[in-house]
């Protein structure tokens, strides 16, 4: 597992983890906060990640997190 944290375009911070690719899929789970207050949790899966370098993998996970969170808020 790898830890990951960041901030979405709508100002929510997140922290959580993702698992290295298995059969080209990366599963992630995040907790979101706004101004330090709990705002929710989400999980997701990014497909087609076989043979992707670690830096590109983390960026793909962050893009998916952004999309999943901002589409729901």
Coordinates of N, CA, C and O in Angstrom, one line a residue:
X1 N 0.8 -1.2 0.0 CA 0.0 0.0 0.0 C 0.9 1.2 0.0 O 1.9 1.2 0.6
X2 N 0.3 2.3 -0.6 CA 1.1 3.6 -0.6 C 0.1 4.6 -0.1 O -1.1 4.7 -0.4
X3 N 0.7 5.5 0.8 CA -0.1 6.6 1.3 C -0.2 7.7 0.3 O 0.8 7.9 -0.5
X4 N -1.3 8.5 0.3 CA -1.4 9.6 -0.6 C -2.3 10.7 0.1 O -3.1 10.3 0.9
X5 N -2.0 11.9 -0.2 CA -2.7 13.0 0.4 C -2.7 14.2 -0.6 O -1.8 14.3 -1.5
X6 N -3.7 15.0 -0.5 CA -3.8 16.2 -1.4 C -4.9 17.1 -1.1 O -5.6 16.9 -0.1
X7 N -5.2 18.0 -2.0 CA -6.3 18.9 -1.9 C -7.0 18.9 -3.3 O -6.4 19.0 -4.3
X8 N -8.4 18.8 -3.2 CA -9.2 18.9 -4.5 C -9.3 20.3 -4.9 O -9.1 21.3 -4.2
X9 N -9.8 20.5 -6.1 CA -10.0 21.8 -6.7 C -11.1 22.6 -6.0 O -11.1 23.9 -6.1
X10 N -12.0 22.0 -5.2 CA -13.0 22.7 -4.5 C -12.6 22.8 -3.0 O -13.5 23.1 -2.2
X11 N -11.4 22.7 -2.7 CA -10.9 23.0 -1.3 C -10.9 21.9 -0.3 O -10.6 22.2 0.9
X12 N -11.3 20.7 -0.6 CA -11.3 19.6 0.4 C -9.9 19.0 0.4 O -9.3 18.7 -0.6
X13 N -9.4 18.7 1.6 CA -8.2 17.9 1.7 C -8.6 16.4 1.8 O -9.7 16.1 2.3
X14 N -7.7 15.6 1.4 CA -7.9 14.1 1.5 C -6.6 13.4 1.9 O -5.5 13.9 1.7
X15 N -6.8 12.3 2.5 CA -5.7 11.4 2.8 C -6.2 10.0 2.8 O -7.4 9.7 3.2
X16 N -5.4 9.1 2.4 CA -5.7 7.7 2.4 C -4.6 6.9 1.8 O -3.5 7.2 1.9
X17 N -5.0 5.8 1.1 CA -4.0 4.9 0.5 C -4.5 4.3 -0.7 O -5.7 4.3 -1.0
X18 N -3.6 3.7 -1.5 CA -3.9 3.0 -2.7 C -3.0 1.8 -2.7 O -1.9 1.8 -2.2
X19 N -3.5 0.7 -3.4 CA -2.7 -0.5 -3.5 C -2.0 -0.5 -4.9 O -2.6 -0.1 -5.9
X20 N -0.8 -1.1 -4.9 CA -0.1 -1.2 -6.2 C -1.0 -2.0 -7.2 O -1.9 -2.7 -6.8
X21 N -0.7 -1.8 -8.5 CA -1.6 -2.4 -9.5 C -1.6 -3.9 -9.4 O -0.6 -4.6 -9.1
X22 N -2.8 -4.5 -9.5 CA -3.0 -5.9 -9.6 C -3.9 -6.1 -10.8 O -5.0 -5.6 -10.9
X23 N -3.4 -6.8 -11.8 CA -4.1 -7.1 -13.1 C -4.4 -5.7 -13.7 O -5.5 -5.6 -14.3
X24 N -3.5 -4.7 -13.5 CA -3.8 -3.4 -14.1 C -4.7 -2.5 -13.4 O -5.0 -1.4 -13.9
X25 N -5.2 -2.9 -12.2 CA -6.1 -2.1 -11.5 C -5.5 -1.6 -10.2 O -4.8 -2.3 -9.5
X26 N -5.8 -0.3 -9.8 CA -5.3 0.3 -8.6 C -6.6 0.7 -7.8 O -7.4 1.5 -8.2
X27 N -6.7 0.1 -6.6 CA -7.8 0.4 -5.7 C -7.4 1.5 -4.7 O -6.3 1.4 -4.2
X28 N -8.2 2.5 -4.5 CA -7.9 3.5 -3.5 C -9.0 3.8 -2.6 O -10.2 3.5 -2.9
X29 N -8.7 4.4 -1.4 CA -9.7 4.7 -0.4 C -9.3 6.0 0.3 O -8.1 6.1 0.7
X30 N -10.1 7.0 0.4 CA -9.8 8.3 0.9 C -10.8 8.8 2.0 O -12.0 8.5 1.9
X31 N -10.3 9.6 2.9 CA -11.1 10.4 3.8 C -10.9 11.8 3.4 O -9.8 12.3 3.2
X32 N -12.1 12.5 3.4 CA -12.0 14.0 3.0 C -12.4 14.8 4.2 O -13.2 14.5 5.0
X33 N -11.8 16.0 4.2 CA -12.1 17.0 5.2 C -12.2 18.4 4.6 O -11.6 18.6 3.6
X34 N -12.9 19.2 5.3 CA -13.0 20.6 4.9 C -12.8 21.5 6.1 O -13.5 21.3 7.1
X35 N -11.8 22.3 6.1 CA -11.4 23.1 7.3 C -11.2 22.2 8.5 O -11.5 22.6 9.6
X36 N -10.7 21.0 8.3 CA -10.4 20.1 9.4 C -11.5 19.3 9.8 O -11.3 18.3 10.6
X37 N -12.7 19.6 9.3 CA -13.9 18.8 9.7 C -14.2 17.6 8.7 O -14.0 17.8 7.5
X38 N -14.5 16.5 9.2 CA -14.8 15.3 8.4 C -15.9 15.7 7.4 O -16.9 16.3 7.7
X39 N -15.7 15.3 6.1 CA -16.6 15.6 5.1 C -17.1 14.3 4.3 O -18.0 14.4 3.6
X40 N -16.4 13.2 4.5 CA -16.9 12.0 3.9 C -15.7 11.1 3.5 O -14.6 11.4 3.6
X41 N -16.1 10.0 2.9 CA -15.1 9.0 2.4 C -15.6 8.5 1.0 O -16.7 8.5 0.7
X42 N -14.6 8.1 0.3 CA -14.9 7.6 -1.1 C -13.8 6.5 -1.3 O -12.7 6.5 -0.8
X43 N -14.1 5.6 -2.3 CA -13.2 4.7 -2.7 C -13.3 4.5 -4.2 O -14.4 4.9 -4.8
X44 N -12.3 4.0 -4.9 CA -12.4 3.9 -6.3 C -11.4 2.9 -6.9 O -10.6 2.4 -6.2
X45 N -11.4 2.8 -8.2 CA -10.5 1.9 -8.9 C -10.1 2.6 -10.2 O -10.9 3.0 -11.0
X46 N -8.8 2.6 -10.5 CA -8.3 3.1 -11.8 C -7.8 1.8 -12.6 O -7.0 1.0 -12.1
X47 N -8.3 1.7 -13.8 CA -7.9 0.6 -14.7 C -6.8 0.9 -15.6 O -6.5 2.1 -15.9
X48 N -6.2 -0.1 -16.2 CA -5.2 0.1 -17.2 C -3.9 0.6 -16.7 O -3.2 1.3 -17.4
X49 N -3.5 0.2 -15.5 CA -2.3 0.8 -14.9 C -1.1 -0.2 -14.9 O -0.1 0.0 -14.2
X50 N -1.1 -1.3 -15.7 CA 0.0 -2.2 -15.8 C 1.2 -1.4 -16.4 O 1.0 -0.7 -17.3
X51 N 2.3 -1.7 -15.9 CA 3.6 -1.1 -16.4 C 3.7 0.4 -16.4 O 4.4 1.0 -17.2
X52 N 2.9 1.1 -15.5 CA 2.9 2.5 -15.3 C 4.0 2.9 -14.3 O 3.9 2.3 -13.2
X53 N 4.9 3.8 -14.5 CA 5.8 4.3 -13.5 C 5.1 4.8 -12.3 O 4.0 5.3 -12.3
X54 N 5.8 4.7 -11.1 CA 5.3 5.1 -9.8 C 4.7 6.5 -9.8 O 3.6 6.8 -9.3
X55 N 5.5 7.5 -10.4 CA 5.1 8.9 -10.4 C 3.8 9.1 -11.2 O 2.9 9.8 -10.8
X56 N 3.7 8.4 -12.3 CA 2.5 8.5 -13.2 C 1.3 7.8 -12.5 O 0.2 8.3 -12.7
X57 N 1.6 6.8 -11.8 CA 0.6 6.0 -11.1 C -0.1 6.9 -10.1 O -1.3 7.0 -10.0
X58 N 0.7 7.6 -9.3 CA 0.1 8.5 -8.2 C -0.7 9.6 -8.9 O -1.7 9.9 -8.4
X59 N -0.2 10.2 -9.9 CA -1.0 11.2 -10.6 C -2.3 10.7 -11.2 O -3.3 11.4 -11.1
X60 N -2.3 9.5 -11.7 CA -3.6 8.9 -12.2 C -4.6 8.7 -11.0 O -5.7 9.0 -11.2
X61 N -4.1 8.3 -9.9 CA -4.9 8.1 -8.7 C -5.5 9.4 -8.3 O -6.7 9.6 -8.0
X62 N -4.6 10.5 -8.2 CA -5.1 11.8 -7.8 C -6.1 12.3 -8.8 O -7.1 13.0 -8.3
X63 N -6.0 12.1 -10.1 CA -7.0 12.6 -11.0 C -8.3 11.9 -10.8 O -9.4 12.5 -10.8
X64 N -8.3 10.6 -10.5 CA -9.5 9.8 -10.2 C -10.2 10.3 -9.0 O -11.4 10.5 -8.9
X65 N -9.4 10.5 -7.9 CA -9.9 11.1 -6.6 C -10.6 12.4 -6.9 O -11.7 12.6 -6.4
X66 N -10.0 13.3 -7.6 CA -10.5 14.6 -7.9 C -11.9 14.4 -8.6 O -12.8 15.1 -8.3
X67 N -11.9 13.6 -9.6 CA -13.1 13.4 -10.4 C -14.3 12.8 -9.6 O -15.4 13.3 -9.6
X68 N -14.0 11.8 -8.8 CA -15.0 11.2 -8.0 C -15.5 12.2 -6.9 O -16.7 12.3 -6.7
X69 N -14.7 12.9 -6.3 CA -15.1 13.8 -5.2 C -15.8 15.0 -5.8 O -16.9 15.4 -5.3
X70 N -15.3 15.7 -6.8 CA -15.9 16.9 -7.3 C -17.2 16.7 -8.0 O -18.1 17.6 -8.1
X71 N -17.4 15.5 -8.6 CA -18.7 15.2 -9.3 C -19.8 15.0 -8.3 O -20.9 15.2 -8.6
X72 N -19.4 14.6 -7.0 CA -20.5 14.4 -6.0 C -20.7 15.6 -5.2 O -21.6 15.6 -4.4
X73 N -19.9 16.7 -5.3 CA -20.1 17.9 -4.5 C -20.2 19.1 -5.4 O -19.5 19.5 -6.2

